[in-house]
Amino acid sequence: DIGKIGIPHEILLKPGPLTEEEWAVMRTHPELGERILAPIVRLSEVRRIVRHCHERFDGDGYPDGNAGDEIPLEARIIFVCDAFHAMTTDRPYRKALPVEEALRRLDEGAGTQFDPDVIREFCTLVRERPGPFTRSWA
């Protein structure tokens, strides 16, 4: 989400739902992140991951609409971690979900929003080692 530094604060910190126009701006952050990292030659692989970390497994994500194995595995993993973090963290417009509810919602998105193999491994990891996933990082 490094590209979010290029998104206006009024959008990033908005306490309610974003408008369609605001979402269009927000959806530019993966490409912004890729451009921010472009001058750093050693991070060329990281740029690719940053660009694709909001692609959905079914191809309905952004910025490129890639699907399945077209999305780097690292980006698929980050997408799941980011979604879990978003669900289990208080937001200005809603309270954090309990861990089990967040895992249930991730599982519901397996095969459409998320890579089912990544979801299976992530949910197993969280259930087997809950400590790091249940403390507040704020």
Tab-separated table of C-alpha atoms in Angstrom:
chain	number	residue	atom	x	y	z
A	1	ASP	CA	0.000	0.000	0.000
A	2	ILE	CA	3.010	2.321	-0.351
A	3	GLY	CA	1.155	4.099	-3.176
A	4	LYS	CA	-1.397	5.390	-0.675
A	5	ILE	CA	1.050	8.192	0.126
A	6	GLY	CA	-0.126	9.677	-3.180
A	7	ILE	CA	-3.826	9.492	-2.277
A	8	PRO	CA	-5.413	12.655	-0.786
A	9	HIS	CA	-5.942	12.496	2.979
A	10	GLU	CA	-9.625	13.394	2.542
A	11	ILE	CA	-10.073	10.051	0.787
A	12	LEU	CA	-7.756	7.956	2.954
A	13	LEU	CA	-9.226	9.210	6.220
A	14	LYS	CA	-12.853	9.575	5.161
A	15	PRO	CA	-15.059	8.297	7.988
A	16	GLY	CA	-17.772	6.950	5.677
A	17	PRO	CA	-18.085	5.041	2.415
A	18	LEU	CA	-16.182	6.349	-0.593
A	19	THR	CA	-17.988	7.690	-3.646
A	20	GLU	CA	-17.371	6.054	-7.026
A	21	GLU	CA	-15.036	8.926	-7.940
A	22	GLU	CA	-13.103	8.497	-4.680
A	23	TRP	CA	-12.809	4.751	-5.308
A	24	ALA	CA	-11.417	5.491	-8.771
A	25	VAL	CA	-8.685	7.587	-7.137
A	26	MET	CA	-8.063	4.955	-4.443
A	27	ARG	CA	-7.685	2.232	-7.078
A	28	THR	CA	-4.668	4.078	-8.503
A	29	HIS	CA	-2.523	3.393	-5.434
A	30	PRO	CA	-0.953	0.109	-6.681
A	31	GLU	CA	0.321	1.851	-9.815
A	32	LEU	CA	1.511	4.817	-7.733
A	33	GLY	CA	3.392	2.394	-5.490
A	34	GLU	CA	5.008	0.752	-8.488
A	35	ARG	CA	6.149	4.158	-9.778
A	36	ILE	CA	7.503	5.179	-6.367
A	37	LEU	CA	9.685	2.062	-6.300
A	38	ALA	CA	10.726	2.265	-9.986
A	39	PRO	CA	14.051	4.088	-9.408
A	40	ILE	CA	15.221	1.365	-7.004
A	41	VAL	CA	16.625	-1.304	-9.325
A	42	ARG	CA	17.034	-3.895	-6.556
A	43	LEU	CA	13.264	-3.752	-5.916
A	44	SER	CA	12.126	-4.641	-9.437
A	45	GLU	CA	10.419	-7.834	-8.212
A	46	VAL	CA	8.828	-5.958	-5.305
A	47	ARG	CA	7.371	-3.434	-7.777
A	48	ARG	CA	5.568	-6.271	-9.550
A	49	ILE	CA	4.127	-7.505	-6.255
A	50	VAL	CA	3.067	-3.987	-5.198
A	51	ARG	CA	1.298	-3.473	-8.528
A	52	HIS	CA	-0.740	-6.681	-8.256
A	53	CYS	CA	-1.613	-6.869	-4.537
A	54	HIS	CA	-5.248	-5.853	-5.214
A	55	GLU	CA	-5.916	-8.278	-8.048
A	56	ARG	CA	-8.704	-10.739	-7.315
A	57	PHE	CA	-8.281	-14.440	-8.011
A	58	ASP	CA	-11.286	-14.327	-10.382
A	59	GLY	CA	-9.822	-11.422	-12.385
A	60	ASP	CA	-12.191	-8.775	-11.041
A	61	GLY	CA	-9.500	-6.785	-9.203
A	62	TYR	CA	-7.290	-3.853	-10.121
A	63	PRO	CA	-5.254	-2.388	-11.743
A	64	ASP	CA	-4.927	-4.970	-14.547
A	65	GLY	CA	-7.728	-7.474	-13.979
A	66	ASN	CA	-5.281	-10.390	-13.786
A	67	ALA	CA	-6.572	-13.740	-12.528
A	68	GLY	CA	-5.258	-16.914	-10.910
A	69	ASP	CA	-1.613	-17.652	-11.611
A	70	GLU	CA	-1.252	-14.408	-13.603
A	71	ILE	CA	-1.055	-12.755	-10.173
A	72	PRO	CA	2.297	-13.241	-8.403
A	73	LEU	CA	1.947	-15.624	-5.448
A	74	GLU	CA	3.428	-12.995	-3.136
A	75	ALA	CA	0.724	-10.527	-4.195
A	76	ARG	CA	-1.983	-13.145	-3.560
A	77	ILE	CA	-0.598	-13.681	-0.057
A	78	ILE	CA	-0.420	-9.946	0.659
A	79	PHE	CA	-4.010	-9.524	-0.576
A	80	VAL	CA	-5.242	-12.060	1.999
A	81	CYS	CA	-3.152	-10.524	4.803
A	82	ASP	CA	-4.363	-7.032	3.919
A	83	ALA	CA	-8.006	-8.144	3.892
A	84	PHE	CA	-7.607	-9.919	7.247
A	85	HIS	CA	-5.957	-6.858	8.762
A	86	ALA	CA	-8.681	-4.569	7.405
A	87	MET	CA	-11.415	-6.789	8.851
A	88	THR	CA	-9.796	-7.207	12.281
A	89	THR	CA	-8.870	-3.548	12.803
A	90	ASP	CA	-11.201	-0.796	14.004
A	91	ARG	CA	-12.025	1.700	11.259
A	92	PRO	CA	-13.637	5.138	11.583
A	93	TYR	CA	-16.824	3.699	10.062
A	94	ARG	CA	-16.977	0.288	11.829
A	95	LYS	CA	-15.582	-1.844	14.648
A	96	ALA	CA	-13.118	-4.675	14.090
A	97	LEU	CA	-14.526	-8.136	13.444
A	98	PRO	CA	-13.640	-11.061	15.710
A	99	VAL	CA	-10.882	-13.231	14.232
A	100	GLU	CA	-13.179	-16.214	13.561
A	101	GLU	CA	-15.672	-14.015	11.690
A	102	ALA	CA	-12.855	-12.565	9.588
A	103	LEU	CA	-11.614	-16.081	8.788
A	104	ARG	CA	-15.144	-17.116	7.809
A	105	ARG	CA	-15.396	-14.159	5.429
A	106	LEU	CA	-12.002	-14.930	3.924
A	107	ASP	CA	-13.118	-18.517	3.380
A	108	GLU	CA	-16.292	-17.274	1.658
A	109	GLY	CA	-14.080	-15.377	-0.797
A	110	ALA	CA	-11.870	-18.376	-1.623
A	111	GLY	CA	-11.857	-19.017	-5.368
A	112	THR	CA	-13.387	-15.665	-6.271
A	113	GLN	CA	-11.693	-12.858	-4.385
A	114	PHE	CA	-8.828	-14.923	-2.979
A	115	ASP	CA	-6.582	-17.825	-4.001
A	116	PRO	CA	-8.166	-20.862	-2.281
A	117	ASP	CA	-4.757	-22.412	-1.521
A	118	VAL	CA	-3.558	-19.223	0.165
A	119	ILE	CA	-6.808	-18.987	2.158
A	120	ARG	CA	-6.509	-22.602	3.333
A	121	GLU	CA	-2.917	-22.095	4.511
A	122	PHE	CA	-3.594	-18.682	6.059
A	123	CYS	CA	-6.663	-19.849	8.009
A	124	THR	CA	-4.782	-22.923	9.249
A	125	LEU	CA	-1.876	-20.760	10.392
A	126	VAL	CA	-4.119	-18.296	12.242
A	127	ARG	CA	-6.035	-21.090	13.981
A	128	GLU	CA	-2.876	-22.996	14.961
A	129	ARG	CA	-0.929	-19.918	16.128
A	130	PRO	CA	-3.529	-17.320	17.110
A	131	GLY	CA	-1.325	-15.169	19.367
A	132	PRO	CA	0.262	-12.914	16.741
A	133	PHE	CA	-3.060	-12.552	14.920
A	134	THR	CA	-5.210	-11.576	17.876
A	135	ARG	CA	-3.201	-8.783	19.487
A	136	SER	CA	-3.660	-5.162	18.577
A	137	TRP	CA	-0.984	-3.671	16.325
A	138	ALA	CA	-2.374	-0.123	16.438
